[in-house]
CSV table of C-alpha atoms in Angstrom, one decimal:
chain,number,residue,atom,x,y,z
A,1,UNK,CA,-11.4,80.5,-12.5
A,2,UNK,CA,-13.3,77.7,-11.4
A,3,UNK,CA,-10.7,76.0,-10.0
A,4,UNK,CA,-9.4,78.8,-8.2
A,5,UNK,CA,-12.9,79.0,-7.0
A,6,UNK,CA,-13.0,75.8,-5.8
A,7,UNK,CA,-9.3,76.1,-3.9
A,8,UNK,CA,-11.3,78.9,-2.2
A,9,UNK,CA,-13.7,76.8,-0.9
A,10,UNK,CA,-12.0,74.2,0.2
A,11,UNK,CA,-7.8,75.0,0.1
A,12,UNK,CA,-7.0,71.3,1.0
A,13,UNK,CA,-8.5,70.1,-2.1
A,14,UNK,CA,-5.1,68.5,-4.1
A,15,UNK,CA,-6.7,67.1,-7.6
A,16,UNK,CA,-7.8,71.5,-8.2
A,17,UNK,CA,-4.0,72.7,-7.7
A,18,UNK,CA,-2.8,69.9,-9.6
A,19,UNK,CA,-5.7,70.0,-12.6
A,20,UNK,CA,-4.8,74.8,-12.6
A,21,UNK,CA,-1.3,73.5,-12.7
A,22,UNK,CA,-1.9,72.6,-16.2
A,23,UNK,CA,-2.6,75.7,-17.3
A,24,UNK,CA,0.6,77.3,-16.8
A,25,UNK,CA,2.8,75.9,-19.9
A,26,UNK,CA,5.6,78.1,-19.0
A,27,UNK,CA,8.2,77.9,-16.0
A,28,UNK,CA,8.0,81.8,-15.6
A,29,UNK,CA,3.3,81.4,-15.4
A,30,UNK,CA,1.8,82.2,-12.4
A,31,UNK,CA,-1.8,82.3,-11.2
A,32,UNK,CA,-3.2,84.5,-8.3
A,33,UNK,CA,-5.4,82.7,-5.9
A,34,UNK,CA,-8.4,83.8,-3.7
A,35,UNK,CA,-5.9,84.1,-1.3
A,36,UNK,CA,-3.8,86.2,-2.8
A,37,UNK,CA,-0.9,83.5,-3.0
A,38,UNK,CA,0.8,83.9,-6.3
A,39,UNK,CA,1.9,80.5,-7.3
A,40,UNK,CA,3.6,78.7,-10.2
A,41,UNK,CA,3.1,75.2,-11.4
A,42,UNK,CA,5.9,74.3,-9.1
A,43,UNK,CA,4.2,75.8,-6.3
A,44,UNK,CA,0.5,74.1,-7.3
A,45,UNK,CA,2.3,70.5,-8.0
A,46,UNK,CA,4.0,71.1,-4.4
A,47,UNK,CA,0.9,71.7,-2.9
A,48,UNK,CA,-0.8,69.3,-4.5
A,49,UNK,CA,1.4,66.7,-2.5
A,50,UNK,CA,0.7,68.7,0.5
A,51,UNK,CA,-2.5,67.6,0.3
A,52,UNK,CA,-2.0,63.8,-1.2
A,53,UNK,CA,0.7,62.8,-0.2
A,54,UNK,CA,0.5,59.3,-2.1
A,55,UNK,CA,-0.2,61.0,-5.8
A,56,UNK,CA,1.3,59.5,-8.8
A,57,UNK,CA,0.5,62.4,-11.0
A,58,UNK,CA,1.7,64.9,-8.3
A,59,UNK,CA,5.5,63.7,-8.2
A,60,UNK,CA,5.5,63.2,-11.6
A,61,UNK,CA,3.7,66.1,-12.8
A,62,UNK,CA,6.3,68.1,-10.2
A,63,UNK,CA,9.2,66.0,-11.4
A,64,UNK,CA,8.8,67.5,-15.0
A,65,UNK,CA,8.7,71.5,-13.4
A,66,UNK,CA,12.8,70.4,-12.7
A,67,UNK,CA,15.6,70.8,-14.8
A,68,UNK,CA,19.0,67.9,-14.8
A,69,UNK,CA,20.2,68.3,-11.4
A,70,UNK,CA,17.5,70.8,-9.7
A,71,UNK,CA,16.8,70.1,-6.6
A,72,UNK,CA,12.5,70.8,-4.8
A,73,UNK,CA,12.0,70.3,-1.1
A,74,UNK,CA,8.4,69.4,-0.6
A,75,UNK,CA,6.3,70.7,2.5
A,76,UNK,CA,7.5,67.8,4.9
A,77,UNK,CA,11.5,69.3,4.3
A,78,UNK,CA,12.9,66.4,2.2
A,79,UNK,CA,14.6,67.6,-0.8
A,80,UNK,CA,14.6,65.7,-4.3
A,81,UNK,CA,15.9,65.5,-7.6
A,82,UNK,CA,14.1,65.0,-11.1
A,83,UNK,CA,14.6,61.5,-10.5
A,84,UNK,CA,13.9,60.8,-7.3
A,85,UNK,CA,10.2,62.4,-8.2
A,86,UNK,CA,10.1,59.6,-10.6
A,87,UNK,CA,10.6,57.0,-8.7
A,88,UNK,CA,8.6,58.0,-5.5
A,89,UNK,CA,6.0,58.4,-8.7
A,90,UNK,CA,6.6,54.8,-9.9
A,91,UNK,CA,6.1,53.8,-6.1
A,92,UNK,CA,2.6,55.2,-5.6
A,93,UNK,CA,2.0,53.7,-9.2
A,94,UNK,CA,4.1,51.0,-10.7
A,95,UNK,CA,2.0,51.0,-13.7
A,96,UNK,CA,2.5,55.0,-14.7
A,97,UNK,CA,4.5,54.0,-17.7
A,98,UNK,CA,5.1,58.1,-18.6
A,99,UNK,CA,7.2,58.2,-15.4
A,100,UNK,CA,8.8,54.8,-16.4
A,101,UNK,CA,9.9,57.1,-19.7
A,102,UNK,CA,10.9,60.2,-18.7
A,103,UNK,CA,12.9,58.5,-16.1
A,104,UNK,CA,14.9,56.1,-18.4
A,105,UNK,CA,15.2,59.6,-20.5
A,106,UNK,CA,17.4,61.7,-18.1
A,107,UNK,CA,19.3,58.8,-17.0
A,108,UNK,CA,22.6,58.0,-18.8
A,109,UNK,CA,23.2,54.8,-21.2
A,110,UNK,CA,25.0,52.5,-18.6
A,111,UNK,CA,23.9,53.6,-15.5
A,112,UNK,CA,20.8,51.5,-13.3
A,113,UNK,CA,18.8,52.5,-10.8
A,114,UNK,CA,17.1,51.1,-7.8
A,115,UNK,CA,13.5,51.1,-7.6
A,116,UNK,CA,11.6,51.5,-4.0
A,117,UNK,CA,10.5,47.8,-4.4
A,118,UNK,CA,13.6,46.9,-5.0
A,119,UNK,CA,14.1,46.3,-8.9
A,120,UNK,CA,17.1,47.3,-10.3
A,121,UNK,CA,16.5,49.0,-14.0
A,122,UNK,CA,18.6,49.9,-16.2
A,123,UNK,CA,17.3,52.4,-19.2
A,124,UNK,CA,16.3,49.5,-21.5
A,125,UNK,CA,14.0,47.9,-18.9
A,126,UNK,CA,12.2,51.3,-17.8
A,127,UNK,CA,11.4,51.3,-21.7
A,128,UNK,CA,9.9,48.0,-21.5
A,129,UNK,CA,8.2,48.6,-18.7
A,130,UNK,CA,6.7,51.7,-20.3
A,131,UNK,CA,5.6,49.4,-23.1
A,132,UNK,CA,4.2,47.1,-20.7
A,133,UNK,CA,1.8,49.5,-19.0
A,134,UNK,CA,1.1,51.1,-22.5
A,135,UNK,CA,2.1,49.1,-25.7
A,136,UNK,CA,1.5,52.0,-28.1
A,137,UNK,CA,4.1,54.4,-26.8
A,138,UNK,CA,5.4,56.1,-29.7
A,139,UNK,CA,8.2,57.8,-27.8
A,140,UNK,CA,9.5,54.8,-25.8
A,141,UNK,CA,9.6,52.2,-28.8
A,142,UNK,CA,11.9,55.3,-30.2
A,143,UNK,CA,14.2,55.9,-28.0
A,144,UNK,CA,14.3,52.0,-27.1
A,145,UNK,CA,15.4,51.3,-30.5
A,146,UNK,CA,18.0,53.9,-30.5
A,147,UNK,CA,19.7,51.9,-27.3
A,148,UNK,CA,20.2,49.6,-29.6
A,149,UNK,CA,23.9,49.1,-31.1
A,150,UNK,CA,23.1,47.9,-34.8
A,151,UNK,CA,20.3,46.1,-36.4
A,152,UNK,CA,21.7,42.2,-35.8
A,153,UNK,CA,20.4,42.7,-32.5
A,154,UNK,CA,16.5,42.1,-31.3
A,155,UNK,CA,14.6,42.9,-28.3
A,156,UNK,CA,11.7,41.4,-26.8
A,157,UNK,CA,9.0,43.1,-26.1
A,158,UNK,CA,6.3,42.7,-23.3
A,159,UNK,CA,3.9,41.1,-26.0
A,160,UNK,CA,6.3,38.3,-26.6
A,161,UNK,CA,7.6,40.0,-29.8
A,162,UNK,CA,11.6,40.0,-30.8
A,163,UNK,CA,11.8,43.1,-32.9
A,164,UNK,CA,15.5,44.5,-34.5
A,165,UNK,CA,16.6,48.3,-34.2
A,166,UNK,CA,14.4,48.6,-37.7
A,167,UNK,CA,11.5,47.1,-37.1
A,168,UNK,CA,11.4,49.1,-33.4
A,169,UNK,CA,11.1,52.2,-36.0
A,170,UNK,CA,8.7,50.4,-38.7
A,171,UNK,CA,6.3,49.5,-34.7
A,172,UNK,CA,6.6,53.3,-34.0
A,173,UNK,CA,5.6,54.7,-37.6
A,174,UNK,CA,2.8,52.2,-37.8
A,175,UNK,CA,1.1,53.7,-34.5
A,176,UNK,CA,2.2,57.4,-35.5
A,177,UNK,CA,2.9,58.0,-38.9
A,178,UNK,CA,4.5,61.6,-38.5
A,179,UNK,CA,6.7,60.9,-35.9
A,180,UNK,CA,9.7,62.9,-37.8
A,181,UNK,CA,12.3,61.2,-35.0
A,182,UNK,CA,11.7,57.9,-36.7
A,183,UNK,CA,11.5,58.2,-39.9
A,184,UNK,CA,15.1,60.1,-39.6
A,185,UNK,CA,16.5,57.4,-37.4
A,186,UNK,CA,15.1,54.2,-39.9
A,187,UNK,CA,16.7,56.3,-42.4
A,188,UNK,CA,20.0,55.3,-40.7
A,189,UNK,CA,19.2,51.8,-40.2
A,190,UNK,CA,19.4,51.3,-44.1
A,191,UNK,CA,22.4,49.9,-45.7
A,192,UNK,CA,24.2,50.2,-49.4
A,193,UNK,CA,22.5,47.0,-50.1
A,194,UNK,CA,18.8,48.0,-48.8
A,195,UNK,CA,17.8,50.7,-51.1
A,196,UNK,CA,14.1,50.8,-49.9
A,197,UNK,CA,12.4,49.6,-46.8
A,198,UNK,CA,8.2,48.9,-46.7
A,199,UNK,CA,6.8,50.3,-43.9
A,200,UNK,CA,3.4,48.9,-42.0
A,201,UNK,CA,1.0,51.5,-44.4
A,202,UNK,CA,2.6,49.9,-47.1
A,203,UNK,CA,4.5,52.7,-48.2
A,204,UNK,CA,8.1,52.0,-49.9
A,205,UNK,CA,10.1,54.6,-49.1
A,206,UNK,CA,14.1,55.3,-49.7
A,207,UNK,CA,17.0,56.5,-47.3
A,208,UNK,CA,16.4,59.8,-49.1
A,209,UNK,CA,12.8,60.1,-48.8
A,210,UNK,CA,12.7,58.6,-45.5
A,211,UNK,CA,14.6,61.9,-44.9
A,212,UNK,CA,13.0,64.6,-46.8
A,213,UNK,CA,9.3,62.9,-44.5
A,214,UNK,CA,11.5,63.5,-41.5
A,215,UNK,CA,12.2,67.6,-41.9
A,216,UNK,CA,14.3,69.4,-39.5
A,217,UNK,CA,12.5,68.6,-36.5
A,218,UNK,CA,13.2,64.8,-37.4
A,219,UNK,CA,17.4,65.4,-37.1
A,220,UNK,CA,16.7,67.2,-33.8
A,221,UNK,CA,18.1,65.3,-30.8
């Protein structure tokens, strides 16, 4: 209410239809203004821009309103995709490392794509670059790790560290021991001739425990 209060007061104010937009979690929420305008999140993110043109948040906030392949066309007329959000995003900011995720998530495994200042990225570099703005990223040391083929092969990280597919899932558990996604993916990563495998916490865990930790929610894709 107060923010509806204070889009009353002053309807150019972008940061208050960005900060309601939050609290409409699902596609189908609306919220009734002074005005009478009934808007979703969409609609708040879209004016939001309206009003700041040059807002990280805004076109990344907006960006994750889309579905693969649906299309927005903000109040100047130009339409864009989820990932063109993104990357006008990444312009504004190039060190919002969420956008540098979610991009590399909806792109597919071979495919690059130009950024506005001209870097060329393909999925593993937009995960290290979400690293580098934010070394603790649970979710991109994941999904990094799962780019790569087998466990022969390392990666360097933006701290200087070479890390294998394993120890990408060992980084991961030791900043978020729950994350279920990991401990069902190091499960994999273990061979006929590695029983066990220690994680940072100490813990020595097997293939089958490492699976009975993840649950359900760990085989989920």
């Amino acid at each position: 209410q107060l923010y509806i209060e204070a889009l009353r007061c002053d309807p150019d104010y972008g940061r208050a239809y960005s900060n309601l937009a939050s609290y409409l979690t699902a596609k189908t929420d609306t919220v009734t203004l002074a005005d009478k305008r009934v808007m979703s999140a969409r609609d708040l993110h879209l004016e939001a821009l309206r009003c700041d043109p040059k807002s990280a948040t805004s076109y990344y906030k907006l960006a994750n309103t889309l579905d693969t392949g649906e299309m927005v066309t903000l109040c100047d007329g130009w339409p864009m995709h989820q990932r063109q959000l993104y990357v006008e995003a990444l312009r504004h900011d190039p060190n919002f490392g969420l956008a540098y995720h979610y991009l590399a998530r909806i792109m597919s495994s071979r495919e690059d794509i130009a950024l506005t200042d001209g870097r060329v990225m393909s999925r593993q570099k937009l995960y290290l670059e979400s690293l580098r703005c934010k070394p603790t990223h649970v979710k991109s040391l994941h999904y990094l790790a799962r780019l790569l083929p087998h466990n022969s092969y390392h990666i360097t990280l933006p701290d200087g560290r070479a890390l294998t597919r394993q120890q990408l899932f060992i980084e991961a558990l030791r900043i978020d021991a729950t994350h279920t996604k990991s401990l069902f993916q190091l499960a994999q990563t273990l061979t006929t001739s590695q029983t066990t495998i220690t994680l940072a916490d100490g813990r020595v865990m097997t293939r089958a425990q490492l699976i009975e930790a993840a649950g359900e929610e760990g085989r989920r894709e």
